[in-house]
mmCIF file of C-alpha atoms in Angstrom:
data_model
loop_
_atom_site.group_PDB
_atom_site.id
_atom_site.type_symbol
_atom_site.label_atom_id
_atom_site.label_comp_id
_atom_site.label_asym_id
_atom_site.label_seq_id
_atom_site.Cartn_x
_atom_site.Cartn_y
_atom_site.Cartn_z
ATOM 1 C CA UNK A 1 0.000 0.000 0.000
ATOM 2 C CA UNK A 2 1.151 3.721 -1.053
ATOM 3 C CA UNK A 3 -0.258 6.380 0.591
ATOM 4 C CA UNK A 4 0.007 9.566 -0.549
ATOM 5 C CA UNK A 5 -1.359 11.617 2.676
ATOM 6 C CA UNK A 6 -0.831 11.149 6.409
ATOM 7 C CA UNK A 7 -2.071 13.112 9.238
ATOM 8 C CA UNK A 8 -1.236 12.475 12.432
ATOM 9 C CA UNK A 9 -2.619 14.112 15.838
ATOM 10 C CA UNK A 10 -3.965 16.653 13.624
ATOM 11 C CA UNK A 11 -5.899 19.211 15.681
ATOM 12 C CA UNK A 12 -7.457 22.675 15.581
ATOM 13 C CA UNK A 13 -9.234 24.686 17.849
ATOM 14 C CA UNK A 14 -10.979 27.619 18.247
ATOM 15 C CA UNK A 15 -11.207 29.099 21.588
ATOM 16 C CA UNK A 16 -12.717 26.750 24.060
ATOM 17 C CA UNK A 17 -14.104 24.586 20.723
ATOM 18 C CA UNK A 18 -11.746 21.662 19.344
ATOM 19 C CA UNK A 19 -13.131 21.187 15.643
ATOM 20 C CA UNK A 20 -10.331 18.492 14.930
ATOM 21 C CA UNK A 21 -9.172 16.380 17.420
ATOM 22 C CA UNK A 22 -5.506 14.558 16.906
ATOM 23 C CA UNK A 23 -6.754 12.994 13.952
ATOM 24 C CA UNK A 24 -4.392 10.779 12.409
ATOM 25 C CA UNK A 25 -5.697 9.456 8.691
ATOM 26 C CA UNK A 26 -4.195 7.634 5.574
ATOM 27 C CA UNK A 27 -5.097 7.875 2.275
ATOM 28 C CA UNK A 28 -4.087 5.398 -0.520
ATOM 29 C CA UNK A 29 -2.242 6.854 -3.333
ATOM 30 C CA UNK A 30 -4.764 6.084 -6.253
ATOM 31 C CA UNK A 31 -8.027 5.318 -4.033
ATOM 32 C CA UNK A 32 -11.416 7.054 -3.532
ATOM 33 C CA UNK A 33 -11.726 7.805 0.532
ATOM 34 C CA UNK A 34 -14.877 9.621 1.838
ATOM 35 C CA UNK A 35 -14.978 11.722 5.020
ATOM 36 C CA UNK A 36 -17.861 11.871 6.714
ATOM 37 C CA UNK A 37 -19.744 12.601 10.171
ATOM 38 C CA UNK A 38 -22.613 14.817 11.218
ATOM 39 C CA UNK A 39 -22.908 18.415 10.224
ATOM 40 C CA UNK A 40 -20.287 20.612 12.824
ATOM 41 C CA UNK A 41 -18.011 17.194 13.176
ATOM 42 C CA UNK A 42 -15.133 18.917 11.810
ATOM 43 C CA UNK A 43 -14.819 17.245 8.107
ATOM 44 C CA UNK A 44 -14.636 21.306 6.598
ATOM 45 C CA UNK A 45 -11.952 22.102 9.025
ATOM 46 C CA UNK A 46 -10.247 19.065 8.454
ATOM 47 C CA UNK A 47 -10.216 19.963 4.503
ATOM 48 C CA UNK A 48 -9.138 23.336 5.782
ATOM 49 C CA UNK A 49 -5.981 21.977 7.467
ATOM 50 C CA UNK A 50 -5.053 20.069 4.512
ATOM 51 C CA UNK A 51 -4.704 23.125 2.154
ATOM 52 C CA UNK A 52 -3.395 25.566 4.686
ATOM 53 C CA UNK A 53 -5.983 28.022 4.969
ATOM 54 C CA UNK A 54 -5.822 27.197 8.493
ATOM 55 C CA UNK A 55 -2.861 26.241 10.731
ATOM 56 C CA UNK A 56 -3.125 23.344 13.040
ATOM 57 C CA UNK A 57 -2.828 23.976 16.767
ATOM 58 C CA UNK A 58 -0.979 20.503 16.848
ATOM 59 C CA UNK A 59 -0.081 17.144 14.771
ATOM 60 C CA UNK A 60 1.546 17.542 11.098
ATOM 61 C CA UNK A 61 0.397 16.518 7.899
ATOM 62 C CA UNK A 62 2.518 14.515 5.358
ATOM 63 C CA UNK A 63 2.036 14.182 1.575
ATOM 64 C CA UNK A 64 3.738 12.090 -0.676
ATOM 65 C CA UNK A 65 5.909 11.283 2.647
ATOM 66 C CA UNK A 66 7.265 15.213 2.663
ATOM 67 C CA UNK A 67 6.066 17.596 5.723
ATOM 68 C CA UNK A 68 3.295 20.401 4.091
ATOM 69 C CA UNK A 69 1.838 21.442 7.541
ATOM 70 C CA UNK A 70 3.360 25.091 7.522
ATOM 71 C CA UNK A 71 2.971 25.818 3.844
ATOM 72 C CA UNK A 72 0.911 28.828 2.447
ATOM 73 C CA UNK A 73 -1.986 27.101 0.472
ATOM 74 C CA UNK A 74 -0.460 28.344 -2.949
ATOM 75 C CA UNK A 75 2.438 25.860 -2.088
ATOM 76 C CA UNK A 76 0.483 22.652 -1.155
ATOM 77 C CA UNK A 77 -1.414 23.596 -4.473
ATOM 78 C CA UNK A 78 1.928 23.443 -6.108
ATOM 79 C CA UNK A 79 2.265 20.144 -4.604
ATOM 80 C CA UNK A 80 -0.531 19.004 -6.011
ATOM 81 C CA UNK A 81 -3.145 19.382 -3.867
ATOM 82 C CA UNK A 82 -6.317 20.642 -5.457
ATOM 83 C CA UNK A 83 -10.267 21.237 -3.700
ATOM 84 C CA UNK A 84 -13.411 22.122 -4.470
ATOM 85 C CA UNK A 85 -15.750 24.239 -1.373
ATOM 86 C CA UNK A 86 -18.757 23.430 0.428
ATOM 87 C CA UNK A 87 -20.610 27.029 -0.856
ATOM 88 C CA UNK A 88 -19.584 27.653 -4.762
ATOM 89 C CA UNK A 89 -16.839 29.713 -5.109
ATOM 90 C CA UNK A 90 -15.690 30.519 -8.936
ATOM 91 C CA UNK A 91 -15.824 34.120 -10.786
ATOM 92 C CA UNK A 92 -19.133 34.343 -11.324
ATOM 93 C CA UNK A 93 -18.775 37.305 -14.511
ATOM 94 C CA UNK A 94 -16.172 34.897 -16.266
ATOM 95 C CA UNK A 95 -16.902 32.157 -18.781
ATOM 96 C CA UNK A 96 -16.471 28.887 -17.660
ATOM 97 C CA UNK A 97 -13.139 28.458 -20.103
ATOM 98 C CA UNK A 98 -11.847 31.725 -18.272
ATOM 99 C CA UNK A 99 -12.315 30.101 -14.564
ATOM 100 C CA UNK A 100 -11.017 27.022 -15.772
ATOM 101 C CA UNK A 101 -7.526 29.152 -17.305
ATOM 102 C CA UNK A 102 -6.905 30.893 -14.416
ATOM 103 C CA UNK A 103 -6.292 27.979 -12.346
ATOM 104 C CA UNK A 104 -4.454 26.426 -15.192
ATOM 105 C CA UNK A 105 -2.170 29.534 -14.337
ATOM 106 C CA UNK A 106 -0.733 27.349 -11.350
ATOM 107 C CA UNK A 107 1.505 26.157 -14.105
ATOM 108 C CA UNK A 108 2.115 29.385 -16.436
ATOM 109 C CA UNK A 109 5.962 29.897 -17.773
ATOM 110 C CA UNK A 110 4.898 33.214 -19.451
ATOM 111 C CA UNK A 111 6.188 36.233 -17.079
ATOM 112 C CA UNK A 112 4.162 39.430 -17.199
ATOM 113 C CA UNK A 113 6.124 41.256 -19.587
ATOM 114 C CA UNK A 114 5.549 38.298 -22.319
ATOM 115 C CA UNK A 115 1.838 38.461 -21.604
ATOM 116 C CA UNK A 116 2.037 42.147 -21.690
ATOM 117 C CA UNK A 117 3.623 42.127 -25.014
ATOM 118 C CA UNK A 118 1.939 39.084 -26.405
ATOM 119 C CA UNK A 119 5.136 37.944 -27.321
ATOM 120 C CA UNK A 120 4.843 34.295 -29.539
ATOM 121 C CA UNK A 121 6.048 32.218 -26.496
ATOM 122 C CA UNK A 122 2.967 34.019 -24.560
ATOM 123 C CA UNK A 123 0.468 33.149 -27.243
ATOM 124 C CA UNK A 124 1.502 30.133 -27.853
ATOM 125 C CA UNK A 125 1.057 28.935 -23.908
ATOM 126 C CA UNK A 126 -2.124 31.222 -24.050
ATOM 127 C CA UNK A 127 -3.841 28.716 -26.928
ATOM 128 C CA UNK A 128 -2.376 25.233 -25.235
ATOM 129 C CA UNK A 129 -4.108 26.408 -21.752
ATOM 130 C CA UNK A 130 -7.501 27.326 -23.828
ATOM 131 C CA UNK A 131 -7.513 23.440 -25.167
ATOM 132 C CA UNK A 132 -6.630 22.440 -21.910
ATOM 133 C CA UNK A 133 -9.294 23.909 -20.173
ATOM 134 C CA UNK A 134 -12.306 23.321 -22.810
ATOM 135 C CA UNK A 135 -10.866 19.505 -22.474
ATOM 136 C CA UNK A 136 -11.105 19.757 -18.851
ATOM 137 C CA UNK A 137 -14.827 21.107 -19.892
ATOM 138 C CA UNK A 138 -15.933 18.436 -22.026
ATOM 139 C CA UNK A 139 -14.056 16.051 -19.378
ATOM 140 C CA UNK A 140 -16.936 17.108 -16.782
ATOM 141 C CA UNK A 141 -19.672 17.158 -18.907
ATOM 142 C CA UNK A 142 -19.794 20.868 -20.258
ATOM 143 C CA UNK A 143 -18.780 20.722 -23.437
ATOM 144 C CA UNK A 144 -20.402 23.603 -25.419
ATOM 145 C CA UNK A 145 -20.632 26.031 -22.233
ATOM 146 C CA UNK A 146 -17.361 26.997 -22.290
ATOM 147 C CA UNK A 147 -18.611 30.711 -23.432
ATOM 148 C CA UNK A 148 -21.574 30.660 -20.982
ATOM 149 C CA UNK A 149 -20.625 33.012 -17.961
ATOM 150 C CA UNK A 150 -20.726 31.178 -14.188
ATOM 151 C CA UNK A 151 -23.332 32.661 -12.896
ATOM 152 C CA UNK A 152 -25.715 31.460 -15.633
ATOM 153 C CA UNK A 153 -24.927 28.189 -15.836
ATOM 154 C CA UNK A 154 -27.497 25.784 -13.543
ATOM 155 C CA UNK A 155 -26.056 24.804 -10.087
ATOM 156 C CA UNK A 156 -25.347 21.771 -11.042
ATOM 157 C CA UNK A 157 -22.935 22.793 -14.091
ATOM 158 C CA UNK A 158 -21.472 25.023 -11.416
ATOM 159 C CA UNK A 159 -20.578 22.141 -9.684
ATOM 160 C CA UNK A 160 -19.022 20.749 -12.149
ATOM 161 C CA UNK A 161 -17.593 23.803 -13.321
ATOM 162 C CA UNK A 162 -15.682 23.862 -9.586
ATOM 163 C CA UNK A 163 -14.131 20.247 -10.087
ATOM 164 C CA UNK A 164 -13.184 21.039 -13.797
ATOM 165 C CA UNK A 165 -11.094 24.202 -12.211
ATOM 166 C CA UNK A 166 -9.673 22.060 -9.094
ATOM 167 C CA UNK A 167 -8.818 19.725 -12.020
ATOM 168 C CA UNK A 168 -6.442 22.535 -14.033
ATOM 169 C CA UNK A 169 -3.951 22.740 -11.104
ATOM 170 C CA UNK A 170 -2.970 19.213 -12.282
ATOM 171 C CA UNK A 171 -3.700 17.930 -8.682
ATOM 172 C CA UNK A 172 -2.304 14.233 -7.539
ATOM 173 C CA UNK A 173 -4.655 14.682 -4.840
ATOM 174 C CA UNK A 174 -8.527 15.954 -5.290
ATOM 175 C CA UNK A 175 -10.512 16.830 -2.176
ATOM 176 C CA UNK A 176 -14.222 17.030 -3.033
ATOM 177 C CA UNK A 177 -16.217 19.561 -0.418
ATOM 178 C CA UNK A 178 -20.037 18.203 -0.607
ATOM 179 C CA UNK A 179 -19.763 17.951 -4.584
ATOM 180 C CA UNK A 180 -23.311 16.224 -4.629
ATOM 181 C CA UNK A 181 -25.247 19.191 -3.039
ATOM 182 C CA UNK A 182 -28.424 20.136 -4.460
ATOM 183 C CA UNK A 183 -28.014 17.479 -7.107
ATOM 184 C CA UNK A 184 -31.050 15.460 -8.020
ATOM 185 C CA UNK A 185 -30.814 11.722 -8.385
ATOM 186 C CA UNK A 186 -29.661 11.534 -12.156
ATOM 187 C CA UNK A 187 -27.001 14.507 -11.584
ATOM 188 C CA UNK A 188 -25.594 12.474 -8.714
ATOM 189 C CA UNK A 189 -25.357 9.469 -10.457
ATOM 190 C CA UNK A 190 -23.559 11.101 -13.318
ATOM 191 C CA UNK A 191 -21.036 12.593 -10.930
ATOM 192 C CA UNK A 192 -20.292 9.109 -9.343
ATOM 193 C CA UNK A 193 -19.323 7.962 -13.348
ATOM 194 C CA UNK A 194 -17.184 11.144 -12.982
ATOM 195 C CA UNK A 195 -15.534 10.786 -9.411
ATOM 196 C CA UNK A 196 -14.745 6.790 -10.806
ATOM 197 C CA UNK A 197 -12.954 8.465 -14.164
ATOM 198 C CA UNK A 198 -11.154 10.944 -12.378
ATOM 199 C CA UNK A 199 -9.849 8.600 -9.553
ATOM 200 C CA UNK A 200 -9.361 5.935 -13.297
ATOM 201 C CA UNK A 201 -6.883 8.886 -14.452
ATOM 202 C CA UNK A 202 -4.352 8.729 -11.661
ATOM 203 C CA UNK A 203 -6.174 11.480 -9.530
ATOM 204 C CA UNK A 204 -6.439 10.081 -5.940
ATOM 205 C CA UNK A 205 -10.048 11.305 -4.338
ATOM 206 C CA UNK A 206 -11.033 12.622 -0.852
ATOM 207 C CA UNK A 207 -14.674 13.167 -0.575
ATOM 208 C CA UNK A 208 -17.212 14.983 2.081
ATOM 209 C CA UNK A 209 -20.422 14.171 0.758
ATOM 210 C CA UNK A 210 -23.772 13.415 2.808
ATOM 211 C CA UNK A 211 -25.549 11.708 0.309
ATOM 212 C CA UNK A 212 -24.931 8.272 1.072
ATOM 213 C CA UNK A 213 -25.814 6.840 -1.978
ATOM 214 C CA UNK A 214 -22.859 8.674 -3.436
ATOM 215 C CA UNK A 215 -20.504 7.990 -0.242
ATOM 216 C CA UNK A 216 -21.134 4.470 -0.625
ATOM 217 C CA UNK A 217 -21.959 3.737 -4.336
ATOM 218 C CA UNK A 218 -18.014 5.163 -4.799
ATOM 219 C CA UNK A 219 -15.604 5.245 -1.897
ATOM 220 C CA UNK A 220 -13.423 2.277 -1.529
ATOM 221 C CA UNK A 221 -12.621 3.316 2.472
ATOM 222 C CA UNK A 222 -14.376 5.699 4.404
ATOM 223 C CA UNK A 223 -13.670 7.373 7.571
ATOM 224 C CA UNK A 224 -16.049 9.058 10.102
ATOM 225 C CA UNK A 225 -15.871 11.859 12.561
ATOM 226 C CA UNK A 226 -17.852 13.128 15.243
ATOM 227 C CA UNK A 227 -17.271 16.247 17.117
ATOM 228 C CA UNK A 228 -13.617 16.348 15.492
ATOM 229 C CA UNK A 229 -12.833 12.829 16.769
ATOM 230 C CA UNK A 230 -12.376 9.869 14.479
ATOM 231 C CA UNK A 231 -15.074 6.994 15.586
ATOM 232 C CA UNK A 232 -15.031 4.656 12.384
ATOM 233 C CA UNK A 233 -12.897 3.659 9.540
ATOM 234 C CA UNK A 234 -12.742 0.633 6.735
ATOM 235 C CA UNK A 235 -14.933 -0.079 3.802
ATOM 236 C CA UNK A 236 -18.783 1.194 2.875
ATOM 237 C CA UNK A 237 -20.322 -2.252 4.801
ATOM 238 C CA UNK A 238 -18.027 -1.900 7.928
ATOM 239 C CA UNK A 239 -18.754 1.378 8.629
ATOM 240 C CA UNK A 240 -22.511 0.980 7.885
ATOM 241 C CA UNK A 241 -22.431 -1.839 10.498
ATOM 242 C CA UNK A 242 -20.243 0.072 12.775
ATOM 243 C CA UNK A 243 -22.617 0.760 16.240
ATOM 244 C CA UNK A 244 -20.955 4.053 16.677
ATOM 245 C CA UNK A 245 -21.756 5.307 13.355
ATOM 246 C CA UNK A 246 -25.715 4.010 13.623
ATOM 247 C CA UNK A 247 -25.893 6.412 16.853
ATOM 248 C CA UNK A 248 -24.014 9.132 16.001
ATOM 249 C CA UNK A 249 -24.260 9.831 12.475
ATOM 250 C CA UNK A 250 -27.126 7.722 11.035
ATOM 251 C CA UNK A 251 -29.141 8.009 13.951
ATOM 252 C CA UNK A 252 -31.889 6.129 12.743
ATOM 253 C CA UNK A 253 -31.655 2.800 13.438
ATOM 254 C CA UNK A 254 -29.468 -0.448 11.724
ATOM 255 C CA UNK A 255 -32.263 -1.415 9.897
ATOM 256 C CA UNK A 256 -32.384 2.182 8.117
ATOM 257 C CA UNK A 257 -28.359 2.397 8.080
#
């Protein structure tokens, strides 16, 4: 087994509240691993840690065996670290082939001054990153939106739009933030196919997702949390038998978990 991320004791808190408590977790270099736990169990913060929007108050993380847990989040991205968020976050007033090129900027050569002067070096990166991002489109499933600005493309495109542009940063590591929300049933079963040809590609996947058709239709381990501590891990039908994750996540009985 490879893995490609480690944390260990990872923990944050915020004032008197501990969101993620020493929280040590694999995951296998080429796998699909889902994170998930009631809402306010910490799997946001968690993702948070990860990408170093926020520093830990303790524990380290490891990717690809190397220390990341003080990098800036431009770094880890450089690493190849790549996420999607919880609430939509692209440029709404931009095409979807624009939002798609900027992250594919991660990776520019061109300095100002050649962009600035168009120079033929510029140009010619400017027209690779344009066929890189409409593949990343079609890729997705929006082939033939690629002019369509963000804000007017349906929620779910937007979605999809948001994993297209994690996708451009060339990522050996994709965290998925609730991809599946506000998706109806056909959407969501599209976006498993998706997740599965991503993850087929050499992209390793971590997922938060509630929807447990997704969770378990896809992930090959999953891991649960509750209030920032880990209570569960191993595959879709040992977790869904697991007596701490009936009570504290499911809530609703084994026959209904």
């Amino acid at each position: 087994m490879s893995l490609l991320l480690e944390t260990k004791r990872l923990t944050k808190k915020f004032g008197g509240l501990t969101a993620v408590n020493r929280v040590d977790l694999s995951v296998e270099e080429g796998k699909i691993t889902a994170l998930i736990g009631p809402n306010g169990s910490g799997k946001t913060t968690y993702f948070n840690l990860l990408t170093g929007i926020y520093p830990p108050n303790e524990g380290e993380v490891l990717f690809n065996r190397e220390n990341v847990t003080a990098l800036k989040p431009s770094q880890i991205a450089r690493k190849g670290i790549s996420r999607t968020f919880q609430n939509i976050q692209l440029f709404q007033k931009l095409t979807a082939l624009e939002n798609v090129m900027i992250a594919e900027d991660l990776h520019c050569q061109s300095n100002v001054f050649g962009v600035y002067l168009r120079t033929r070096g510029a140009l010619k990166e400017e027209r690779e990153l344009s066929e890189a991002a409409a593949s990343l489109l079609g890729l997705v499933g929006l082939k033939g939106m690629e002019e369509q600005e963000a804000r007017n493309l349906p929620y779910g495109a937007q979605r999809l739009l948001e994993i297209a542009r994690a996708l451009a940063t060339r990522p050996k590591l994709l965290l998925l933030d609730e991809p599946a929300a506000g998706m109806n049933t056909s959407e969501s079963a599209d976006l498993m196919l998706l997740i599965r040809k991503i993850r087929d590609q050499g992209v390793t996947i971590l997922l938060v997702e509630h929807d447990m058709r997704v969770v378990m239709g896809i992930s090959e381990r999953v891991v649960v949390l509750n209030f920032g501590q880990k209570i569960a891990e191993g595959s879709p039908a040992e977790v869904q038998k697991d007596a701490q994750v009936i009570q504290a996540y499911l809530g609703r009985g084994k026959k209904h978990a």
